[in-house]
Amino acid sequence: MSHRSAVFLMLLVTLMWSSAGVVTRHLEAARGFEITFWRALFNAAALLLILGVMRGRALLAAMRGVAVWASGLCWAVMFTAFMVALSLTTVANVLVTMSLSPLFTALFARAFLHQPIPGRTWAAIAVAGAGIAWMFGGQLGGPLTGVFVALGVPLAAASNWCLLQKVGQRGQEVDPHGSSAPCPPRGRVRASGRPSAPDMLPAVLIGALLCMAATLPLAWPLQAGAHDLGLLAFLGVFQLAMPCLLAVRLARELPSHELALLGQAETLLGVLWAWLFAGEHPGSAALIGGSLVLAALIANEALAPPAVKTVLKNA
């Protein structure tokens, strides 16, 4: 996969992720934790179907392993902490806190993966974060408890991107002469004598199941009717299951800090969809801040060397 194709697909992922806000505006009865529960349930159902077709009977075996469960826990925190934080503080506090994800990811990638972070990317992270702060800065305030809960989202995301990147590095075998060969199927041993990289796609399913278990007690009694269930099924399948699986695949193609930075487009697109399809007109602060985010993303990709392509080294 070329770098340009991977960037395009990651933007497609953020496009699907960004649909949550505008879709939930049209819910009739479901609120708060019930939204999270139903979304996780439909997410898990879709993943069972998709991964069942892809992996067959090997799915249960693929759900074992420390790395898979660690990633699953990260997904569960990302799926759940957002809603918990919203119940404790303002939307602005949560979104500005979540904008720290690229910074955390870059720091983790530098510390644990020894990835060099280009200067243009540090600048883009700063500008994008400032843009999101500008968009919602006028609405900041309220209890800080929710901010600490919201910190779980960027911390879990940064940990997950770096974990997926580290595992992805084991998906390519490098010999002493510099040539490479694909990793053999999971469970077999490579020529180097080390086992193949674990299959990380089931981690998304683990995250959905953990999220369901955590939010069901908080969501009870359930109020959603047929209309709401249809919308929540859409979110579970197209806003979570499909883009999250694709994001796991893209972690083998793009550096973790670039994945997190491109993910900032979710906030920008979410404001756009709310404007177009829910009648929520953005103010001047949202337009200026959104322009900064967009400029940062474009500049980071435009200034990249033309031959740039992620090379996943052998762990």
mmCIF file of C-alpha atoms in Angstrom:
data_model
loop_
_atom_site.group_PDB
_atom_site.id
_atom_site.type_symbol
_atom_site.label_atom_id
_atom_site.label_comp_id
_atom_site.label_asym_id
_atom_site.label_seq_id
_atom_site.Cartn_x
_atom_site.Cartn_y
_atom_site.Cartn_z
ATOM 1 C CA MET A 1 0.000 0.000 0.000
ATOM 2 C CA SER A 2 1.397 3.410 -0.931
ATOM 3 C CA HIS A 3 1.684 6.171 1.636
ATOM 4 C CA ARG A 4 -0.850 8.276 -0.265
ATOM 5 C CA SER A 5 -3.383 5.427 -0.277
ATOM 6 C CA ALA A 6 -2.893 4.839 3.450
ATOM 7 C CA VAL A 7 -3.453 8.543 4.199
ATOM 8 C CA PHE A 8 -6.611 8.542 2.065
ATOM 9 C CA LEU A 9 -7.963 5.476 3.860
ATOM 10 C CA MET A 10 -7.192 6.960 7.294
ATOM 11 C CA LEU A 11 -9.148 10.071 6.317
ATOM 12 C CA LEU A 12 -11.976 7.738 5.293
ATOM 13 C CA VAL A 13 -11.753 6.206 8.775
ATOM 14 C CA THR A 14 -12.095 9.649 10.384
ATOM 15 C CA LEU A 15 -15.011 10.390 8.058
ATOM 16 C CA MET A 16 -16.862 7.347 9.389
ATOM 17 C CA TRP A 17 -15.861 8.078 12.993
ATOM 18 C CA SER A 18 -17.146 11.655 12.689
ATOM 19 C CA SER A 19 -20.721 10.567 11.944
ATOM 20 C CA ALA A 20 -21.488 9.876 15.616
ATOM 21 C CA GLY A 21 -22.427 13.427 16.586
ATOM 22 C CA VAL A 22 -24.886 14.146 13.796
ATOM 23 C CA VAL A 23 -26.526 10.706 14.030
ATOM 24 C CA THR A 24 -27.059 10.942 17.785
ATOM 25 C CA ARG A 25 -28.768 14.319 17.269
ATOM 26 C CA HIS A 26 -31.650 12.390 15.676
ATOM 27 C CA LEU A 27 -32.162 9.900 18.507
ATOM 28 C CA GLU A 28 -35.555 10.092 20.208
ATOM 29 C CA ALA A 29 -35.174 8.339 23.567
ATOM 30 C CA ALA A 30 -31.708 6.802 23.994
ATOM 31 C CA ARG A 31 -29.316 8.966 25.972
ATOM 32 C CA GLY A 32 -25.909 8.803 27.643
ATOM 33 C CA PHE A 33 -24.685 5.373 28.563
ATOM 34 C CA GLU A 34 -27.520 3.664 26.698
ATOM 35 C CA ILE A 35 -26.138 5.083 23.443
ATOM 36 C CA THR A 36 -22.711 3.679 24.301
ATOM 37 C CA PHE A 37 -24.147 0.275 25.242
ATOM 38 C CA TRP A 38 -26.238 -0.209 22.092
ATOM 39 C CA ARG A 39 -23.457 1.112 19.879
ATOM 40 C CA ALA A 40 -21.024 -1.366 21.473
ATOM 41 C CA LEU A 41 -23.542 -4.220 21.138
ATOM 42 C CA PHE A 42 -24.077 -3.613 17.410
ATOM 43 C CA ASN A 43 -20.331 -3.081 17.023
ATOM 44 C CA ALA A 44 -19.661 -6.479 18.617
ATOM 45 C CA ALA A 45 -22.355 -8.175 16.490
ATOM 46 C CA ALA A 46 -20.887 -6.742 13.287
ATOM 47 C CA LEU A 47 -17.367 -7.736 14.298
ATOM 48 C CA LEU A 48 -18.459 -11.284 15.112
ATOM 49 C CA LEU A 49 -19.928 -11.555 11.623
ATOM 50 C CA ILE A 50 -17.008 -9.922 9.788
ATOM 51 C CA LEU A 51 -14.244 -11.639 11.736
ATOM 52 C CA GLY A 52 -16.165 -14.916 11.701
ATOM 53 C CA VAL A 53 -16.125 -14.836 7.895
ATOM 54 C CA MET A 54 -12.477 -13.727 7.786
ATOM 55 C CA ARG A 55 -11.058 -16.036 10.462
ATOM 56 C CA GLY A 56 -13.612 -18.846 10.772
ATOM 57 C CA ARG A 57 -12.927 -21.241 13.626
ATOM 58 C CA ALA A 58 -9.563 -19.591 14.246
ATOM 59 C CA LEU A 59 -11.284 -16.495 15.683
ATOM 60 C CA LEU A 60 -11.413 -17.777 19.269
ATOM 61 C CA ALA A 61 -7.745 -18.771 19.153
ATOM 62 C CA ALA A 62 -6.892 -15.339 17.725
ATOM 63 C CA MET A 63 -8.517 -13.671 20.762
ATOM 64 C CA ARG A 64 -5.792 -15.010 23.040
ATOM 65 C CA GLY A 65 -2.553 -13.312 23.951
ATOM 66 C CA VAL A 66 -1.380 -10.395 26.055
ATOM 67 C CA ALA A 67 -0.988 -7.979 23.135
ATOM 68 C CA VAL A 68 -4.493 -8.654 21.800
ATOM 69 C CA TRP A 69 -6.109 -8.144 25.206
ATOM 70 C CA ALA A 70 -4.008 -5.054 25.934
ATOM 71 C CA SER A 71 -5.184 -3.522 22.668
ATOM 72 C CA GLY A 72 -8.745 -4.645 23.437
ATOM 73 C CA LEU A 73 -8.587 -2.840 26.784
ATOM 74 C CA CYS A 74 -7.395 0.305 25.005
ATOM 75 C CA TRP A 75 -10.323 0.090 22.571
ATOM 76 C CA ALA A 76 -12.725 -0.390 25.497
ATOM 77 C CA VAL A 77 -11.389 2.722 27.244
ATOM 78 C CA MET A 78 -11.677 4.705 24.018
ATOM 79 C CA PHE A 79 -15.252 3.493 23.446
ATOM 80 C CA THR A 80 -16.347 4.156 27.047
ATOM 81 C CA ALA A 81 -14.378 7.020 28.621
ATOM 82 C CA PHE A 82 -15.769 9.582 26.176
ATOM 83 C CA MET A 83 -19.351 9.058 27.378
ATOM 84 C CA VAL A 84 -18.319 8.892 31.038
ATOM 85 C CA ALA A 85 -16.420 12.176 30.668
ATOM 86 C CA LEU A 86 -19.411 13.845 29.003
ATOM 87 C CA SER A 87 -21.516 12.970 32.043
ATOM 88 C CA LEU A 88 -19.009 14.755 34.295
ATOM 89 C CA THR A 89 -17.957 17.854 32.353
ATOM 90 C CA THR A 90 -18.639 19.942 29.250
ATOM 91 C CA VAL A 91 -18.313 18.780 25.649
ATOM 92 C CA ALA A 92 -15.669 21.468 25.087
ATOM 93 C CA ASN A 93 -13.523 20.167 27.952
ATOM 94 C CA VAL A 94 -13.734 16.641 26.575
ATOM 95 C CA LEU A 95 -12.892 17.556 22.970
ATOM 96 C CA VAL A 96 -9.985 19.822 23.897
ATOM 97 C CA THR A 97 -8.608 17.099 26.184
ATOM 98 C CA MET A 98 -8.939 14.528 23.399
ATOM 99 C CA SER A 99 -6.939 16.801 21.075
ATOM 100 C CA LEU A 100 -3.870 15.818 23.124
ATOM 101 C CA SER A 101 -3.904 12.416 21.409
ATOM 102 C CA PRO A 102 -1.318 13.272 18.685
ATOM 103 C CA LEU A 103 1.044 14.762 21.275
ATOM 104 C CA PHE A 104 0.816 11.725 23.563
ATOM 105 C CA THR A 105 1.208 9.383 20.600
ATOM 106 C CA ALA A 106 4.295 11.190 19.322
ATOM 107 C CA LEU A 107 5.869 11.134 22.809
ATOM 108 C CA PHE A 108 5.082 7.434 23.286
ATOM 109 C CA ALA A 109 6.355 6.570 19.793
ATOM 110 C CA ARG A 110 9.585 8.452 20.441
ATOM 111 C CA ALA A 111 10.098 6.904 23.883
ATOM 112 C CA PHE A 112 9.023 3.303 23.290
ATOM 113 C CA LEU A 113 9.378 2.739 19.533
ATOM 114 C CA HIS A 114 12.325 5.092 18.972
ATOM 115 C CA GLN A 115 10.524 6.595 15.999
ATOM 116 C CA PRO A 116 11.992 9.876 14.735
ATOM 117 C CA ILE A 117 9.277 12.559 14.690
ATOM 118 C CA PRO A 118 9.794 15.104 11.863
ATOM 119 C CA GLY A 119 9.796 18.760 12.809
ATOM 120 C CA ARG A 120 6.853 19.411 10.487
ATOM 121 C CA THR A 121 4.809 16.865 12.448
ATOM 122 C CA TRP A 122 5.592 18.485 15.809
ATOM 123 C CA ALA A 123 4.499 21.802 14.301
ATOM 124 C CA ALA A 124 1.331 20.255 12.844
ATOM 125 C CA ILE A 125 0.458 18.691 16.229
ATOM 126 C CA ALA A 126 0.834 22.080 17.918
ATOM 127 C CA VAL A 127 -1.219 23.943 15.294
ATOM 128 C CA ALA A 128 -3.981 21.301 15.205
ATOM 129 C CA GLY A 129 -4.219 21.274 19.004
ATOM 130 C CA ALA A 130 -4.368 25.077 19.053
ATOM 131 C CA GLY A 131 -7.091 24.968 16.403
ATOM 132 C CA ILE A 132 -9.294 22.649 18.454
ATOM 133 C CA ALA A 133 -8.659 24.750 21.585
ATOM 134 C CA TRP A 134 -9.696 27.825 19.579
ATOM 135 C CA MET A 135 -12.873 26.090 18.391
ATOM 136 C CA PHE A 136 -14.055 25.267 21.902
ATOM 137 C CA GLY A 137 -12.009 27.574 24.143
ATOM 138 C CA GLY A 138 -14.930 29.877 24.860
ATOM 139 C CA GLN A 139 -16.906 26.968 26.293
ATOM 140 C CA LEU A 140 -14.234 25.660 28.658
ATOM 141 C CA GLY A 141 -15.060 25.377 32.340
ATOM 142 C CA GLY A 142 -16.820 23.149 34.804
ATOM 143 C CA PRO A 143 -15.579 20.339 37.066
ATOM 144 C CA LEU A 144 -12.124 18.929 36.423
ATOM 145 C CA THR A 145 -13.129 15.355 37.283
ATOM 146 C CA GLY A 146 -14.457 14.868 33.771
ATOM 147 C CA VAL A 147 -11.220 16.205 32.302
ATOM 148 C CA PHE A 148 -9.224 13.522 34.127
ATOM 149 C CA VAL A 149 -11.625 10.862 32.838
ATOM 150 C CA ALA A 150 -11.395 12.314 29.330
ATOM 151 C CA LEU A 151 -7.605 12.010 29.525
ATOM 152 C CA GLY A 152 -8.167 8.262 29.352
ATOM 153 C CA VAL A 153 -9.182 8.612 25.691
ATOM 154 C CA PRO A 154 -5.956 10.169 24.299
ATOM 155 C CA LEU A 155 -3.790 8.064 26.622
ATOM 156 C CA ALA A 156 -5.531 4.852 25.536
ATOM 157 C CA ALA A 157 -5.404 5.912 21.891
ATOM 158 C CA ALA A 158 -1.689 6.710 22.072
ATOM 159 C CA SER A 159 -0.963 3.410 23.803
ATOM 160 C CA ASN A 160 -3.038 1.514 21.251
ATOM 161 C CA TRP A 161 -1.469 3.118 18.182
ATOM 162 C CA CYS A 162 2.025 2.409 19.501
ATOM 163 C CA LEU A 163 1.106 -1.164 20.469
ATOM 164 C CA LEU A 164 -0.381 -1.824 17.023
ATOM 165 C CA GLN A 165 2.711 -0.331 15.429
ATOM 166 C CA LYS A 166 5.021 -2.494 17.534
ATOM 167 C CA VAL A 167 3.093 -5.643 16.674
ATOM 168 C CA GLY A 168 3.022 -4.593 13.029
ATOM 169 C CA GLN A 169 6.802 -4.439 13.035
ATOM 170 C CA ARG A 170 6.765 -8.207 13.570
ATOM 171 C CA GLY A 171 4.637 -8.691 10.470
ATOM 172 C CA GLN A 172 7.600 -8.340 8.141
ATOM 173 C CA GLU A 173 10.618 -10.615 8.239
ATOM 174 C CA VAL A 174 13.966 -8.933 7.515
ATOM 175 C CA ASP A 175 16.994 -11.045 6.712
ATOM 176 C CA PRO A 176 20.650 -10.028 7.267
ATOM 177 C CA HIS A 177 20.948 -8.965 3.611
ATOM 178 C CA GLY A 178 18.090 -6.479 3.907
ATOM 179 C CA SER A 179 15.427 -8.363 1.954
ATOM 180 C CA SER A 180 12.044 -8.925 3.491
ATOM 181 C CA ALA A 181 9.331 -11.519 3.341
ATOM 182 C CA PRO A 182 5.798 -11.546 4.721
ATOM 183 C CA CYS A 183 5.279 -13.042 8.114
ATOM 184 C CA PRO A 184 3.907 -16.600 8.043
ATOM 185 C CA PRO A 185 0.385 -17.294 9.289
ATOM 186 C CA ARG A 186 -0.262 -16.777 12.982
ATOM 187 C CA GLY A 187 0.889 -19.691 15.074
ATOM 188 C CA ARG A 188 3.752 -20.694 12.791
ATOM 189 C CA VAL A 189 7.401 -19.904 13.326
ATOM 190 C CA ARG A 190 9.365 -17.575 11.108
ATOM 191 C CA ALA A 191 12.747 -18.332 9.641
ATOM 192 C CA SER A 192 14.311 -16.378 12.501
ATOM 193 C CA GLY A 193 12.823 -18.843 14.992
ATOM 194 C CA ARG A 194 10.418 -16.350 16.516
ATOM 195 C CA PRO A 195 6.616 -16.769 16.353
ATOM 196 C CA SER A 196 4.597 -14.702 13.917
ATOM 197 C CA ALA A 197 2.915 -11.467 14.984
ATOM 198 C CA PRO A 198 -0.481 -11.871 16.681
ATOM 199 C CA ASP A 199 -3.659 -11.067 14.786
ATOM 200 C CA MET A 200 -4.786 -7.720 16.231
ATOM 201 C CA LEU A 201 -8.172 -7.415 14.503
ATOM 202 C CA PRO A 202 -9.980 -9.390 17.263
ATOM 203 C CA ALA A 203 -8.802 -6.778 19.775
ATOM 204 C CA VAL A 204 -11.538 -4.467 18.480
ATOM 205 C CA LEU A 205 -14.108 -7.171 19.278
ATOM 206 C CA ILE A 206 -12.671 -7.582 22.779
ATOM 207 C CA GLY A 207 -12.950 -3.816 23.272
ATOM 208 C CA ALA A 208 -16.592 -3.825 22.184
ATOM 209 C CA LEU A 209 -17.454 -6.693 24.543
ATOM 210 C CA LEU A 210 -15.711 -5.002 27.497
ATOM 211 C CA CYS A 211 -17.506 -1.747 26.705
ATOM 212 C CA MET A 212 -20.866 -3.561 26.664
ATOM 213 C CA ALA A 213 -20.207 -5.151 30.043
ATOM 214 C CA ALA A 214 -19.114 -1.841 31.599
ATOM 215 C CA THR A 215 -22.012 0.288 30.341
ATOM 216 C CA LEU A 216 -25.030 -2.049 30.608
ATOM 217 C CA PRO A 217 -25.537 -1.473 34.374
ATOM 218 C CA LEU A 218 -25.261 2.292 33.816
ATOM 219 C CA ALA A 219 -27.619 2.235 30.823
ATOM 220 C CA TRP A 220 -30.444 0.368 32.563
ATOM 221 C CA PRO A 221 -33.429 0.706 32.107
ATOM 222 C CA LEU A 222 -33.141 0.740 28.327
ATOM 223 C CA GLN A 223 -35.398 3.254 26.555
ATOM 224 C CA ALA A 224 -34.482 2.954 22.859
ATOM 225 C CA GLY A 225 -37.260 2.203 20.377
ATOM 226 C CA ALA A 226 -37.068 0.846 16.840
ATOM 227 C CA HIS A 227 -36.097 4.236 15.379
ATOM 228 C CA ASP A 228 -33.232 4.690 17.802
ATOM 229 C CA LEU A 229 -32.059 1.088 17.428
ATOM 230 C CA GLY A 230 -31.790 1.544 13.663
ATOM 231 C CA LEU A 231 -29.579 4.605 14.094
ATOM 232 C CA LEU A 232 -27.497 2.935 16.803
ATOM 233 C CA ALA A 233 -27.039 -0.125 14.585
ATOM 234 C CA PHE A 234 -25.696 2.196 11.888
ATOM 235 C CA LEU A 235 -23.234 3.643 14.404
ATOM 236 C CA GLY A 236 -22.160 0.220 15.621
ATOM 237 C CA VAL A 237 -21.443 -1.074 12.126
ATOM 238 C CA PHE A 238 -20.318 1.948 10.107
ATOM 239 C CA GLN A 239 -19.056 4.344 12.776
ATOM 240 C CA LEU A 240 -17.154 1.769 14.863
ATOM 241 C CA ALA A 241 -16.737 -1.767 13.500
ATOM 242 C CA MET A 242 -15.624 -1.075 9.932
ATOM 243 C CA PRO A 243 -13.397 1.985 10.529
ATOM 244 C CA CYS A 244 -11.738 0.454 13.609
ATOM 245 C CA LEU A 245 -10.818 -2.701 11.690
ATOM 246 C CA LEU A 246 -9.416 -0.547 8.904
ATOM 247 C CA ALA A 247 -7.460 1.560 11.422
ATOM 248 C CA VAL A 248 -5.819 -1.588 12.794
ATOM 249 C CA ARG A 249 -4.722 -2.494 9.267
ATOM 250 C CA LEU A 250 -3.411 1.023 8.617
ATOM 251 C CA ALA A 251 -1.250 0.847 11.744
ATOM 252 C CA ARG A 252 1.026 -1.359 9.629
ATOM 253 C CA GLU A 253 1.366 1.365 6.982
ATOM 254 C CA LEU A 254 1.525 4.729 8.785
ATOM 255 C CA PRO A 255 3.589 5.860 11.794
ATOM 256 C CA SER A 256 1.545 5.996 14.984
ATOM 257 C CA HIS A 257 1.961 9.761 15.371
ATOM 258 C CA GLU A 258 0.661 10.312 11.834
ATOM 259 C CA LEU A 259 -2.363 8.099 12.516
ATOM 260 C CA ALA A 260 -3.202 10.162 15.599
ATOM 261 C CA LEU A 261 -2.703 13.471 13.795
ATOM 262 C CA LEU A 262 -4.940 12.456 10.891
ATOM 263 C CA GLY A 263 -7.499 11.376 13.486
ATOM 264 C CA GLN A 264 -7.894 15.050 14.438
ATOM 265 C CA ALA A 265 -9.961 15.452 11.276
ATOM 266 C CA GLU A 266 -12.776 13.666 13.151
ATOM 267 C CA THR A 267 -13.562 16.774 15.209
ATOM 268 C CA LEU A 268 -13.491 19.024 12.161
ATOM 269 C CA LEU A 269 -15.738 16.715 10.137
ATOM 270 C CA GLY A 270 -18.102 16.242 13.080
ATOM 271 C CA VAL A 271 -18.706 20.015 13.224
ATOM 272 C CA LEU A 272 -19.247 20.056 9.444
ATOM 273 C CA TRP A 273 -21.848 17.248 9.507
ATOM 274 C CA ALA A 274 -23.689 18.907 12.408
ATOM 275 C CA TRP A 275 -23.821 22.091 10.320
ATOM 276 C CA LEU A 276 -25.025 20.399 7.127
ATOM 277 C CA PHE A 277 -27.433 17.815 8.520
ATOM 278 C CA ALA A 278 -28.470 19.017 11.986
ATOM 279 C CA GLY A 279 -28.698 22.769 11.445
ATOM 280 C CA GLU A 280 -25.998 23.588 14.004
ATOM 281 C CA HIS A 281 -24.275 26.601 12.506
ATOM 282 C CA PRO A 282 -20.621 26.915 13.568
ATOM 283 C CA GLY A 283 -19.502 30.252 14.936
ATOM 284 C CA SER A 284 -16.442 32.214 13.889
ATOM 285 C CA ALA A 285 -14.298 30.436 16.485
ATOM 286 C CA ALA A 286 -15.210 27.032 15.012
ATOM 287 C CA LEU A 287 -14.433 28.229 11.486
ATOM 288 C CA ILE A 288 -11.064 29.727 12.451
ATOM 289 C CA GLY A 289 -10.090 26.752 14.620
ATOM 290 C CA GLY A 290 -11.228 24.296 11.970
ATOM 291 C CA SER A 291 -9.151 26.125 9.366
ATOM 292 C CA LEU A 292 -6.078 25.743 11.588
ATOM 293 C CA VAL A 293 -6.696 22.004 11.979
ATOM 294 C CA LEU A 294 -7.194 21.563 8.230
ATOM 295 C CA ALA A 295 -4.097 23.619 7.406
ATOM 296 C CA ALA A 296 -2.002 21.579 9.846
ATOM 297 C CA LEU A 297 -3.101 18.261 8.334
ATOM 298 C CA ILE A 298 -2.551 19.416 4.754
ATOM 299 C CA ALA A 299 0.836 20.968 5.511
ATOM 300 C CA ASN A 300 2.101 17.866 7.315
ATOM 301 C CA GLU A 301 1.300 15.671 4.305
ATOM 302 C CA ALA A 302 2.310 18.202 1.640
ATOM 303 C CA LEU A 303 5.720 18.823 3.204
ATOM 304 C CA ALA A 304 6.526 15.127 3.530
ATOM 305 C CA PRO A 305 9.314 13.872 1.243
ATOM 306 C CA PRO A 306 7.812 12.592 -2.035
ATOM 307 C CA ALA A 307 9.226 9.125 -1.552
ATOM 308 C CA VAL A 308 8.057 8.814 2.048
ATOM 309 C CA LYS A 309 6.734 5.406 2.956
ATOM 310 C CA THR A 310 6.561 3.701 6.291
ATOM 311 C CA VAL A 311 9.125 0.949 6.725
ATOM 312 C CA LEU A 312 8.226 -1.502 9.457
ATOM 313 C CA LYS A 313 11.427 -2.866 10.918
ATOM 314 C CA ASN A 314 11.753 -6.287 12.431
ATOM 315 C CA ALA A 315 11.131 -6.146 16.189
#
